[in-house]
XYZ file of N, CA and C in Angstrom:
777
model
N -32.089 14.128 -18.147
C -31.077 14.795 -18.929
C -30.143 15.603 -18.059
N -29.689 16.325 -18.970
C -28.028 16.809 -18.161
C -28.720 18.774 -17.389
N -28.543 18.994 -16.502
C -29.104 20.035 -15.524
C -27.824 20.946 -15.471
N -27.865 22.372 -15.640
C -26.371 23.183 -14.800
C -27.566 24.205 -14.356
N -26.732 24.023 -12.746
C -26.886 24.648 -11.517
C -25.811 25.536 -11.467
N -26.181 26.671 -11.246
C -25.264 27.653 -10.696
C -24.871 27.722 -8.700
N -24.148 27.805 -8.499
C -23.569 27.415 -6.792
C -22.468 28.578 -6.586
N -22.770 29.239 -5.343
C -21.768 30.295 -4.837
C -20.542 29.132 -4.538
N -20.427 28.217 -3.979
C -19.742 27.343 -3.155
C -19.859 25.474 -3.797
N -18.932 24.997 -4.029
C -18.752 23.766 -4.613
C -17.696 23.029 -3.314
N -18.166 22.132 -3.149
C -17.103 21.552 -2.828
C -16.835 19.816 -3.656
N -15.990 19.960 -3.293
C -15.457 18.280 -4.403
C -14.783 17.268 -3.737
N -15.689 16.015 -3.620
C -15.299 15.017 -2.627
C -15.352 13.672 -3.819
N -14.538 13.589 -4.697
C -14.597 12.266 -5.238
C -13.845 11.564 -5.781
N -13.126 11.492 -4.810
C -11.809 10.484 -4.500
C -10.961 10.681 -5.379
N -10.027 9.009 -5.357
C -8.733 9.735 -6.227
C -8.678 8.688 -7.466
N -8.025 8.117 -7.334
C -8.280 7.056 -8.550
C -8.288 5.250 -8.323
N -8.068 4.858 -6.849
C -8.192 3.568 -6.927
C -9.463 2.974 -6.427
N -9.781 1.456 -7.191
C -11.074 0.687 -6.849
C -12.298 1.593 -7.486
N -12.201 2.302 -9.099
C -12.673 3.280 -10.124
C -14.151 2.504 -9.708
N -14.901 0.546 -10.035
C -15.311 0.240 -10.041
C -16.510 0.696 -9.393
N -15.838 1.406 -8.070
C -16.699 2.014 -6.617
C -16.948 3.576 -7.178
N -16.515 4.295 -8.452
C -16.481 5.419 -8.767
C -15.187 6.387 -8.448
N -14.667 6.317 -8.086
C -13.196 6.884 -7.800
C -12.030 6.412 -8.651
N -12.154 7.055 -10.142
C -11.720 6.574 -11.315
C -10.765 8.417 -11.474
N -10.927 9.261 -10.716
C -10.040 9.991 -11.182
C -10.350 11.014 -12.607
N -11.262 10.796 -13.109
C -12.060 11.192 -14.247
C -11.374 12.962 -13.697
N -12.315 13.525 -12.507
C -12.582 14.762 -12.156
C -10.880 15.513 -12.920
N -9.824 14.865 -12.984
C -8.583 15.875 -13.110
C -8.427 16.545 -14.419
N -9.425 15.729 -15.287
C -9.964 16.633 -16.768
C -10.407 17.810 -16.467
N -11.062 18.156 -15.394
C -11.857 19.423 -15.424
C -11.342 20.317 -14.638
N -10.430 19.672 -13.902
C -9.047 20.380 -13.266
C -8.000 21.099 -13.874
N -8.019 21.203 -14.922
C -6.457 21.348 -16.003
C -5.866 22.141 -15.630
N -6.617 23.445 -14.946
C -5.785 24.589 -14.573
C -5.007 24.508 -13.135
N -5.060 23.297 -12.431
C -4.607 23.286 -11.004
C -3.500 22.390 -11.471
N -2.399 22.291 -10.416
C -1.561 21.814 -9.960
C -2.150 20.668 -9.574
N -1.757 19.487 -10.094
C -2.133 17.526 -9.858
C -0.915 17.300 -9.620
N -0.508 16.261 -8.748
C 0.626 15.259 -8.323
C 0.064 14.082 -8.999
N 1.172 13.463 -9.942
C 0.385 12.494 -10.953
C 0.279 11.238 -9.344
N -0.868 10.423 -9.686
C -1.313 9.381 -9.181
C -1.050 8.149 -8.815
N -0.467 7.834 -7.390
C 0.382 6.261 -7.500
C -0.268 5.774 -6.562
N -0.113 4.478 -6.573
C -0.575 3.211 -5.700
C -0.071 3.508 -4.125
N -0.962 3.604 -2.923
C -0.345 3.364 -2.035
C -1.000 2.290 -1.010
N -0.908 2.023 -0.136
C -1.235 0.666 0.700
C -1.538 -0.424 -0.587
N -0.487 -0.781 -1.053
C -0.862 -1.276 -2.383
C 0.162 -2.845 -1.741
N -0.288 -3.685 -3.121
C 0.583 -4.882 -3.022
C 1.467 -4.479 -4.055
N 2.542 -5.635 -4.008
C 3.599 -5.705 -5.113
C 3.866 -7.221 -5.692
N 4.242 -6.788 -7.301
C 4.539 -8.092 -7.392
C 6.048 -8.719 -7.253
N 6.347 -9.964 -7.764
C 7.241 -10.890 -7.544
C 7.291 -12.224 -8.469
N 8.779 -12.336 -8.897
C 8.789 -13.458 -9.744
C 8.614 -14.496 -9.007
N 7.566 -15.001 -8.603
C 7.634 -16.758 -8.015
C 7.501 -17.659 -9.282
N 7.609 -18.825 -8.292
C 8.233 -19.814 -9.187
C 6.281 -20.298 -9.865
N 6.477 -21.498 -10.634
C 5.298 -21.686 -10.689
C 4.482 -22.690 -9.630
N 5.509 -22.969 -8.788
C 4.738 -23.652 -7.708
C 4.175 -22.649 -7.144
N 5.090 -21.871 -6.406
C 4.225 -20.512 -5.767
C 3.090 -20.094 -6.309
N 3.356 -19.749 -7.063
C 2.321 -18.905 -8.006
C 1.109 -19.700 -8.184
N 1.277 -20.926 -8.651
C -0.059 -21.795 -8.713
C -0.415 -22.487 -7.309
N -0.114 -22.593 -6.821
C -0.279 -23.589 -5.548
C -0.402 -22.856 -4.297
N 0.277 -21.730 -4.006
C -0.144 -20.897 -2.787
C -0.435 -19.504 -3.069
N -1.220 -19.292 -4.136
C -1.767 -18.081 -4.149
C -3.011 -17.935 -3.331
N -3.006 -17.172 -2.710
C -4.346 -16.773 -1.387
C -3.686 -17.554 -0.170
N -2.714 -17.474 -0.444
C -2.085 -18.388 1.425
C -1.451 -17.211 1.797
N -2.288 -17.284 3.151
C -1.000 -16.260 4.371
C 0.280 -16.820 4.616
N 1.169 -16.080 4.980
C 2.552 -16.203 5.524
C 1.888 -15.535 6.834
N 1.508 -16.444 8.021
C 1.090 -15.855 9.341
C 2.387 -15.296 10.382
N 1.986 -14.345 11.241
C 2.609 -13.769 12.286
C 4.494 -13.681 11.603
N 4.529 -13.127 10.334
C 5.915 -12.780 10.121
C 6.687 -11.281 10.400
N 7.700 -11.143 10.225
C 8.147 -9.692 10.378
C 8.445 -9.103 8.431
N 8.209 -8.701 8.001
C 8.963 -7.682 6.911
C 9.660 -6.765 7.020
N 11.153 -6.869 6.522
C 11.947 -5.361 7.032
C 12.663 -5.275 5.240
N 12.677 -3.852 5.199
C 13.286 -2.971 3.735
C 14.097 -1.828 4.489
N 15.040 -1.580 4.301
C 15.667 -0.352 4.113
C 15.569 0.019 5.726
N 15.756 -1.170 7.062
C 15.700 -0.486 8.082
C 14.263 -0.326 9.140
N 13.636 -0.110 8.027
C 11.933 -0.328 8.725
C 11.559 -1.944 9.131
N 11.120 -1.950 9.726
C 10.275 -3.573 9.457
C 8.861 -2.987 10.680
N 8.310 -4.520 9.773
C 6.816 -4.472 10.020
C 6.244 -5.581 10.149
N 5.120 -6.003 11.203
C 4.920 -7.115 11.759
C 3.790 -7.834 11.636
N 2.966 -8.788 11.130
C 1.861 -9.301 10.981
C 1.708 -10.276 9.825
N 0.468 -10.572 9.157
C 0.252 -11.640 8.030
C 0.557 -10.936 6.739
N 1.009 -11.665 5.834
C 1.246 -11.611 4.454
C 0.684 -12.275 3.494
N 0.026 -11.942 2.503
C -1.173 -12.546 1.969
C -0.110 -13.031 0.270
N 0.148 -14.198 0.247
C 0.720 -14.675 -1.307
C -0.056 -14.384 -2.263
N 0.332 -13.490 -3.507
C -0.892 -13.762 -4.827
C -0.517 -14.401 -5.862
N -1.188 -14.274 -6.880
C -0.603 -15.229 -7.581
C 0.832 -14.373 -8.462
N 0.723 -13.037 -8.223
C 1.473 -12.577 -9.301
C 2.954 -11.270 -7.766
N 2.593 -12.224 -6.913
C 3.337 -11.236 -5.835
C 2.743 -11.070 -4.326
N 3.045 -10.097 -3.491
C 2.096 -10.140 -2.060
C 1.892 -9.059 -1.639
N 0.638 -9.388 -0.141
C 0.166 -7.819 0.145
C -0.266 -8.545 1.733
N -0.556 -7.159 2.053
C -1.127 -7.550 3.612
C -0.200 -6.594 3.929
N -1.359 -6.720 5.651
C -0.611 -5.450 6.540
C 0.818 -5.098 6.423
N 1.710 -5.627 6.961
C 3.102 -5.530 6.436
C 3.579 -4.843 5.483
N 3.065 -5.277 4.506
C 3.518 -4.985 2.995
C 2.840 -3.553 2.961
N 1.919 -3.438 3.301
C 0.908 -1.951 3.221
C 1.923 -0.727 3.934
N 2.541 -1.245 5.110
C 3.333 -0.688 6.102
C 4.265 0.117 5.424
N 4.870 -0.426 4.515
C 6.512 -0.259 3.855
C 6.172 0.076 2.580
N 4.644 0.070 2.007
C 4.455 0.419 0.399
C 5.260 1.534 -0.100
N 4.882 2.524 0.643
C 5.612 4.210 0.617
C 6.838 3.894 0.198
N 7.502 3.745 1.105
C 9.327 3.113 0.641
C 9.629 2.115 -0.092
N 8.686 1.486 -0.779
C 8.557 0.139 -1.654
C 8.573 1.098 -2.682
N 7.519 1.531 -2.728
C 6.862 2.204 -4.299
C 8.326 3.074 -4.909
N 8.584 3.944 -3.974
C 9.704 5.052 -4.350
C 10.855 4.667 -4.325
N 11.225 3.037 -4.075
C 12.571 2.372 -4.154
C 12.553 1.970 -5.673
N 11.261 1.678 -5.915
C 10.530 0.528 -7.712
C 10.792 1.627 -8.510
N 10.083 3.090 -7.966
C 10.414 4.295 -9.153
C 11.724 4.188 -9.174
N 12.576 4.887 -8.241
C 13.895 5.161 -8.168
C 14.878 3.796 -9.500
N 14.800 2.712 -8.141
C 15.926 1.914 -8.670
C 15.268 0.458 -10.102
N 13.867 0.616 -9.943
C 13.277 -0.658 -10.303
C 12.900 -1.914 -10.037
N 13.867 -1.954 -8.664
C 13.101 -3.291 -7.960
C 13.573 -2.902 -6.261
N 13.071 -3.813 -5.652
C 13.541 -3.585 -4.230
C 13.257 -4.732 -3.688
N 14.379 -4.602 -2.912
C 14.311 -6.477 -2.273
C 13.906 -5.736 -0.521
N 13.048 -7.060 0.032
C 12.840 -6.910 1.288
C 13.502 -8.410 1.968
N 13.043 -8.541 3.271
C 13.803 -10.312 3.576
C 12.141 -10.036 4.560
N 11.947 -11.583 4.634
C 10.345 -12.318 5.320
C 11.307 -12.697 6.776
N 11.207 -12.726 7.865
C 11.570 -13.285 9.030
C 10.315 -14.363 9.297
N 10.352 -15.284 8.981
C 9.590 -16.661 9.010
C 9.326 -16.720 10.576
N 10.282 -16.728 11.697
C 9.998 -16.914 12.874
C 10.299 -15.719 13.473
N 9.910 -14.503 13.394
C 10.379 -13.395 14.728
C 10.559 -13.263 15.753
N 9.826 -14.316 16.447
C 10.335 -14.053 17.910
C 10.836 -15.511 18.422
N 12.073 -15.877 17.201
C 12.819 -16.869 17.607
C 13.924 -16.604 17.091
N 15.503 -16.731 18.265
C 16.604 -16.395 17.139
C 17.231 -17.417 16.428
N 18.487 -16.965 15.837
C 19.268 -17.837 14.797
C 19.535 -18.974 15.636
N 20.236 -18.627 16.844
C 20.428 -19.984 17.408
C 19.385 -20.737 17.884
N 18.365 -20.361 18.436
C 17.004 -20.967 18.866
C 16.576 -22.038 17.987
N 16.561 -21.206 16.572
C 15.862 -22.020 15.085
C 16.809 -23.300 15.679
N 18.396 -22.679 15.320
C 18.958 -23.846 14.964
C 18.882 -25.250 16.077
N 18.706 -24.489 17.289
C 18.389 -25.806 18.310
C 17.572 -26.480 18.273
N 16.692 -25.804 17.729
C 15.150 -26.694 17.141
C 15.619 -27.694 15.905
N 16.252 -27.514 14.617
C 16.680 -27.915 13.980
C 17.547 -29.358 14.117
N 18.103 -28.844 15.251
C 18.953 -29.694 15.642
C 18.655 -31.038 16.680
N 17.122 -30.806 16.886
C 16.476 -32.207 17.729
C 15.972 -32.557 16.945
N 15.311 -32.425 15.528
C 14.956 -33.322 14.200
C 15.690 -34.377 13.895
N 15.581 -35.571 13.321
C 15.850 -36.350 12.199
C 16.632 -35.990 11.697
N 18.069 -35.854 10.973
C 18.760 -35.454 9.650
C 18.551 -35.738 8.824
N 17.514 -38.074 8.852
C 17.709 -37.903 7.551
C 15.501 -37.973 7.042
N 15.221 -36.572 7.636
C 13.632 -36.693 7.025
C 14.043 -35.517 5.913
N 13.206 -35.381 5.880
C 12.972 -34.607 4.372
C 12.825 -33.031 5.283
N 13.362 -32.051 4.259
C 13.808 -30.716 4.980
C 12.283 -30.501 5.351
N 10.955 -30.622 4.353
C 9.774 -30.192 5.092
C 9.160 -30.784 6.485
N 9.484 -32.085 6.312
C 9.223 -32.597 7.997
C 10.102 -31.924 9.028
N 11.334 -31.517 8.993
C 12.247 -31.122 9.969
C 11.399 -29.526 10.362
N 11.445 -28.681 9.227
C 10.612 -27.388 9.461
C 9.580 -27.684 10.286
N 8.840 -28.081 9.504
C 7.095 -28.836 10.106
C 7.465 -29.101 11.516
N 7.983 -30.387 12.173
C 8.252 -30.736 13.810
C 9.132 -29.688 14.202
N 10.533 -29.552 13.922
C 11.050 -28.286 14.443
C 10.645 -26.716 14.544
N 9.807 -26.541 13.872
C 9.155 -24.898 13.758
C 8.122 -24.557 13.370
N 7.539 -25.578 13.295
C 5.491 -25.643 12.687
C 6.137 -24.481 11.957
N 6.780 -24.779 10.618
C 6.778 -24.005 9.281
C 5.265 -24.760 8.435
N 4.494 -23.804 8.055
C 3.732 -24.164 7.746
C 4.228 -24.257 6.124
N 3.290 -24.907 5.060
C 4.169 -25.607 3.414
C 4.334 -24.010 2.716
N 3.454 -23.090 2.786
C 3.965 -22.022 2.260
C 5.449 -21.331 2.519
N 5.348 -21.380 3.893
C 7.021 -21.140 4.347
C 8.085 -21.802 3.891
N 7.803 -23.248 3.767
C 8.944 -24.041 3.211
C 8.894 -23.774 1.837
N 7.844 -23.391 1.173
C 7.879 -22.961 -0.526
C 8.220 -21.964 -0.446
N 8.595 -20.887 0.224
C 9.390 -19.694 0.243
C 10.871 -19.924 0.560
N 11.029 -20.498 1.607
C 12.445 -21.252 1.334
C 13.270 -21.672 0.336
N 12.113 -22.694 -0.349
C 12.980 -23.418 -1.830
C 13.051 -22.283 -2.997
N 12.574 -21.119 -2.687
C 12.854 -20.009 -3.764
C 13.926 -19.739 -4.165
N 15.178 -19.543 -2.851
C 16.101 -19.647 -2.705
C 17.337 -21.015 -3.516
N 18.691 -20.354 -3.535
C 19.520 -21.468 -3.409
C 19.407 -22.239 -2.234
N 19.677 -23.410 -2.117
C 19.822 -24.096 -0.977
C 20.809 -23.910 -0.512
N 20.899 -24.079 0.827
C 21.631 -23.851 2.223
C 22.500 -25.332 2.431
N 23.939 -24.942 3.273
C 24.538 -25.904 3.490
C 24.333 -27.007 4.267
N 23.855 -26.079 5.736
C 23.876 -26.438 6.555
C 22.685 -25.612 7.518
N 22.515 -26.493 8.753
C 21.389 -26.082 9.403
C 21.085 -24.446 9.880
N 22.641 -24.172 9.850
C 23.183 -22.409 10.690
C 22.586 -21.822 9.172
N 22.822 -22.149 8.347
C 22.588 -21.178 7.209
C 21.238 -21.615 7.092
N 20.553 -22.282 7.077
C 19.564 -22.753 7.055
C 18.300 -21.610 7.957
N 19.015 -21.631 9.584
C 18.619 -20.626 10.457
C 18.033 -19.525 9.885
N 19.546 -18.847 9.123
C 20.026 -17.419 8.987
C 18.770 -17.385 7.965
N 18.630 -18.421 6.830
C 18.137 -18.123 5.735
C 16.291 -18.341 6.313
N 16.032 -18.483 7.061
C 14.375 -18.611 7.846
C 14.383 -17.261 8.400
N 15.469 -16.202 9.245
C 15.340 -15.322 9.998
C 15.449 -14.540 8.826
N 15.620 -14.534 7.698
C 15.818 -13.644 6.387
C 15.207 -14.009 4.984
N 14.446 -14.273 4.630
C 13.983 -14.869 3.566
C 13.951 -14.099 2.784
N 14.819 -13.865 1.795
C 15.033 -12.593 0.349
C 14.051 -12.790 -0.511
N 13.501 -11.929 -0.907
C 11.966 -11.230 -2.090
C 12.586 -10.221 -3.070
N 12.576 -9.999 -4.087
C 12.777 -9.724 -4.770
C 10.971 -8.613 -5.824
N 10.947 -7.585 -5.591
C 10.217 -7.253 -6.170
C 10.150 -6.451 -7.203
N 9.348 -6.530 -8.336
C 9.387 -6.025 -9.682
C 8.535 -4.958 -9.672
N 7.659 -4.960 -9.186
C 6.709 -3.666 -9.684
C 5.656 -3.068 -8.051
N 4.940 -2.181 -8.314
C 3.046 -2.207 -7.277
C 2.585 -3.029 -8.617
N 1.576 -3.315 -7.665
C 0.158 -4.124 -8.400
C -0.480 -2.324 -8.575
N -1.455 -2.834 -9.514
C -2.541 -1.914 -10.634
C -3.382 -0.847 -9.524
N -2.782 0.280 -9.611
C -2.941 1.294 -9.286
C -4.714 0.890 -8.804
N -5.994 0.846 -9.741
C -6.685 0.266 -9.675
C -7.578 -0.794 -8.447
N -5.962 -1.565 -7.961
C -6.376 -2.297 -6.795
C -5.653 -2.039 -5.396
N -5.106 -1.029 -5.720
C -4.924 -0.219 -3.981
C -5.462 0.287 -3.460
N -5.156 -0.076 -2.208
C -6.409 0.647 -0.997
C -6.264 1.887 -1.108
N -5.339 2.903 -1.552
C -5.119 3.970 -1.607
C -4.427 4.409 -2.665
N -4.430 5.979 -2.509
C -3.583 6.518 -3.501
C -2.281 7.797 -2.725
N -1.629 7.842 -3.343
C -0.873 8.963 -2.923
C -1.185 9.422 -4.712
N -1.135 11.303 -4.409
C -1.058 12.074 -5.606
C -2.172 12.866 -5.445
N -2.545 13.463 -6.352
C -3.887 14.463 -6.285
C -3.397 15.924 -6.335
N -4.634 16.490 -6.011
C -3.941 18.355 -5.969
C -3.420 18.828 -5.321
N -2.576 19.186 -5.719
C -0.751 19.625 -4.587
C -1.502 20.733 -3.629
N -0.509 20.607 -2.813
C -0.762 21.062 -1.661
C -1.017 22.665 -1.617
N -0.063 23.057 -2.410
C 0.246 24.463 -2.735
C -1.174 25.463 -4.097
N -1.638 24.373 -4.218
C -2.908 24.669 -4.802
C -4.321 25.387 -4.204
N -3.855 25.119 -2.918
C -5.395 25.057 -2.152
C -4.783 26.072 -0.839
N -5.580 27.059 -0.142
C -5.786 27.784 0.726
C -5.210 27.062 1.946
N -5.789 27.606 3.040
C -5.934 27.214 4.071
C -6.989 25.930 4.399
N -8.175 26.552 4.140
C -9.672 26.195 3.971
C -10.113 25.225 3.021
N -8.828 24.637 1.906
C -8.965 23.796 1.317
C -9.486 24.028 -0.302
N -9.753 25.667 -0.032
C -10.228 26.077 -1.471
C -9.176 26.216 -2.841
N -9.207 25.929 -3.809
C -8.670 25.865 -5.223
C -8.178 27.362 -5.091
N -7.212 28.129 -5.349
C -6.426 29.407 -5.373
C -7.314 29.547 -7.017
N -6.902 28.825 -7.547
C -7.061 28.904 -8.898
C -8.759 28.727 -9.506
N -9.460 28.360 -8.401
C -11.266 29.063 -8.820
C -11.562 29.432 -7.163
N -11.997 30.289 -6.858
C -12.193 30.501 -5.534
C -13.488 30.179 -5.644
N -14.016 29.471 -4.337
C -15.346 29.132 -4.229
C -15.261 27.606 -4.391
N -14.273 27.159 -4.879
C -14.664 25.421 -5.304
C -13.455 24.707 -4.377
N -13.823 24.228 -3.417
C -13.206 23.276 -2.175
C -13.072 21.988 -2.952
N -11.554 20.947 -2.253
C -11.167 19.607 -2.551
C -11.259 19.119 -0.985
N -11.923 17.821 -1.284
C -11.236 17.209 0.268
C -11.144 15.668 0.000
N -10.629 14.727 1.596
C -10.564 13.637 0.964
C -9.275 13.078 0.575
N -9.704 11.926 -0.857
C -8.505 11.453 -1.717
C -8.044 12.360 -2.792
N -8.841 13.695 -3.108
C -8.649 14.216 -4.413
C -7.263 15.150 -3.644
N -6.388 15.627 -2.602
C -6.178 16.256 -2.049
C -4.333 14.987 -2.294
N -3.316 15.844 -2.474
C -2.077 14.758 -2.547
C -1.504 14.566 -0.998
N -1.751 13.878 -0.054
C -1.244 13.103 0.626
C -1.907 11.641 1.058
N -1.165 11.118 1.771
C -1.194 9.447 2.219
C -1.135 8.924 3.605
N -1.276 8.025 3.645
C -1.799 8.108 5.601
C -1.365 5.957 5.198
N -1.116 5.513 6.307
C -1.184 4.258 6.589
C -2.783 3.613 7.031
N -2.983 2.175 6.536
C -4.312 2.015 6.908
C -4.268 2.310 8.742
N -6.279 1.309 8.971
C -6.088 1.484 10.046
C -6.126 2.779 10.432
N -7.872 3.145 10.155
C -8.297 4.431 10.435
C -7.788 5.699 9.641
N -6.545 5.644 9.458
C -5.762 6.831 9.322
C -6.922 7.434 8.440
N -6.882 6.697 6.825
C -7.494 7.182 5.757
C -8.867 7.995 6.288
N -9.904 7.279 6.501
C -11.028 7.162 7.076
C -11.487 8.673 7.521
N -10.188 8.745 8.470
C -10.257 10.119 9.645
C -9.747 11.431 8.794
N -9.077 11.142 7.659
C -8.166 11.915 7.193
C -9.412 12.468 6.377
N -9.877 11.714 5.228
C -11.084 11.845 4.745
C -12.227 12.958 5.193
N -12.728 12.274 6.561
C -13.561 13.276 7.550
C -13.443 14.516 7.547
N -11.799 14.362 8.206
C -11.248 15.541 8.482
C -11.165 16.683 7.419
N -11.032 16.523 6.197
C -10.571 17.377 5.249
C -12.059 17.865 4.460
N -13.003 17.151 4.985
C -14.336 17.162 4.520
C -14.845 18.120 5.111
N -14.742 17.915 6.355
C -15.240 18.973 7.624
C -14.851 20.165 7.003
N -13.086 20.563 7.103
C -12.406 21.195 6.641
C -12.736 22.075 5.534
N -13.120 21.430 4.147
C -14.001 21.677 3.834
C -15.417 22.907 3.220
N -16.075 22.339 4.197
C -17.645 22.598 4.542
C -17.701 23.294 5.031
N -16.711 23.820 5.849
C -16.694 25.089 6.911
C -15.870 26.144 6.104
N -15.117 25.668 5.455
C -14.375 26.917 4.952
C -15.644 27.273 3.658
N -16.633 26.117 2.718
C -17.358 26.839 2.240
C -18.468 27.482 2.816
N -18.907 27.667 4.042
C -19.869 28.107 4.758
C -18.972 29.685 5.197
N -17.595 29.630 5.478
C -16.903 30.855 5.534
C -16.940 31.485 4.451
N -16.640 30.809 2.849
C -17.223 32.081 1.993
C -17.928 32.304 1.336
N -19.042 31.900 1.924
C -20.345 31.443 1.636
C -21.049 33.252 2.798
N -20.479 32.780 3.641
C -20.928 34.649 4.676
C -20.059 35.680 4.327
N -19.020 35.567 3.518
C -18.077 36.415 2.654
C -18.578 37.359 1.765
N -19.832 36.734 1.465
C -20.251 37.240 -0.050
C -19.566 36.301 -0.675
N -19.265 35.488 -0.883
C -19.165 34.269 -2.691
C -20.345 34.775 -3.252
N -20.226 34.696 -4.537
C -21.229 34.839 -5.768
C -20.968 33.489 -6.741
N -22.525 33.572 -7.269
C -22.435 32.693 -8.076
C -21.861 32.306 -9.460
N -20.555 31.306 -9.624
C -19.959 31.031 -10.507
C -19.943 29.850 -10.905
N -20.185 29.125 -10.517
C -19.811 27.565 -11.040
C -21.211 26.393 -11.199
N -20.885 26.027 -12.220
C -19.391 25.572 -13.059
C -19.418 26.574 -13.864
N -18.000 26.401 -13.760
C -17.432 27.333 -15.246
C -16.049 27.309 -16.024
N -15.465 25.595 -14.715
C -14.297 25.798 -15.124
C -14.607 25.143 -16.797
N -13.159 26.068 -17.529
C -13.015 26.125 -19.127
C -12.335 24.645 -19.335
């Protein structure tokens, strides 16, 4: 049955709201009411995208290998994972931040795929240009640029191209079009949680003294690739020490008690 413990010192490590399945459902901000929350968004998240229904049925779970992604100036370099309802992968994780707050802002945000990065417009096109004219545009990709069939199905998303130069341009740029993040739910992360201005130095709640946040429950965001991981640690540590500081303070015993 249900137990209350009285505790000079609480601390609260349980996450924020994505991958709930694992327990990090976000529940805890009910019992929060009196603090300052940054409502809760998707970050290292995927996004979706109107593909066609070839896409969508036929290369969902296919990488787009060794591409570049650039939005708004940034770009970012590695695999891109197709889903069925849009894409994700490192890249995409890279630029979520400025993805997400382009989708709030404006409602969609277009990025461009660089199919070959470390080949230029004219390069493509010289490659292009020792093919066949009259094979079929996927054989020319295929021998001229080991485009693998997902690439060329990202291609035909597009209007078609005149000519081989536009053709180039349109491989070194491949326009995306995105509608939304995917389900808060299935991001590696979250941005949001208890504002910053809520909590001490030491990480303690202003608003119950004695009861520490660390972790995801805490509103900032970090890029994968450790960041999270360390950030986590760090704020844990952070923490534990500040409740062990007023813990030799004299803290008395209060909690729970929030109303």
């Amino acid at each position: 049955g249900e137990a209350t413990l009285a505790a000079a010192a609480v601390v609260l490590a349980t996450g924020g709201a994505s991958w709930s399945r694992l327990g990090s459902d976000g529940a805890w901000t009910a019992l929060l009411r009196e603090v300052p929350i940054t409502p809760f968004r998707p970050a290292n998240c995927g996004f979706t995208a109107d593909w066609s229904p070839l896409v969508a049925e036929r290369f969902a779970g296919t990488p787009l290998k060794s591409v570049a992604v650039s939005f708004a100036g940034a770009v970012a370099r590695g695999d891109v994972m197709i889903t069925r309802d849009g894409i994700e992968g490192g890249p995409v994780y890279t630029l979520s931040a400025r993805l997400r707050d382009a989708l709030s802002r404006d409602g969609q945000a277009g990025i461009t795929v660089d199919l070959r990065p470390d080949l230029s417009v004219e390069a493509i096109a010289g490659r292009l240009s020792r093919t066949r004219p009259r094979e079929s545009l996927s054989n020319r990709l295929r021998k001229g640029l080991r485009l693998a069939p997902v690439g060329v199905a990202l291609l035909r998303e597009g209007p078609p191209t005149p000519d081989d130069q536009a053709l180039s341009r349109r491989i070194k740029a491949v326009p995306l079009r995105l509608t939304g993040t995917a389900p808060l739910d299935r991001a590696i992360s979250v941005a949001g949680g208890v504002a910053r201005d809520a909590c001490d130095n030491h990480l303690m709640l202003r608003r119950f003294p004695g009861v520490f946040v660390a972790g995801e429950m805490l509103d900032w965001e970090a890029p994968t690739g450790g960041y999270l991981l360390q950030a986590c640690l760090s704020t844990g540590r952070a923490a534990g020490l500040g409740a062990l500081d007023w813990l030799r303070e004299g803290g008395t015993p209060r909690y729970p008690s929030v109303p």
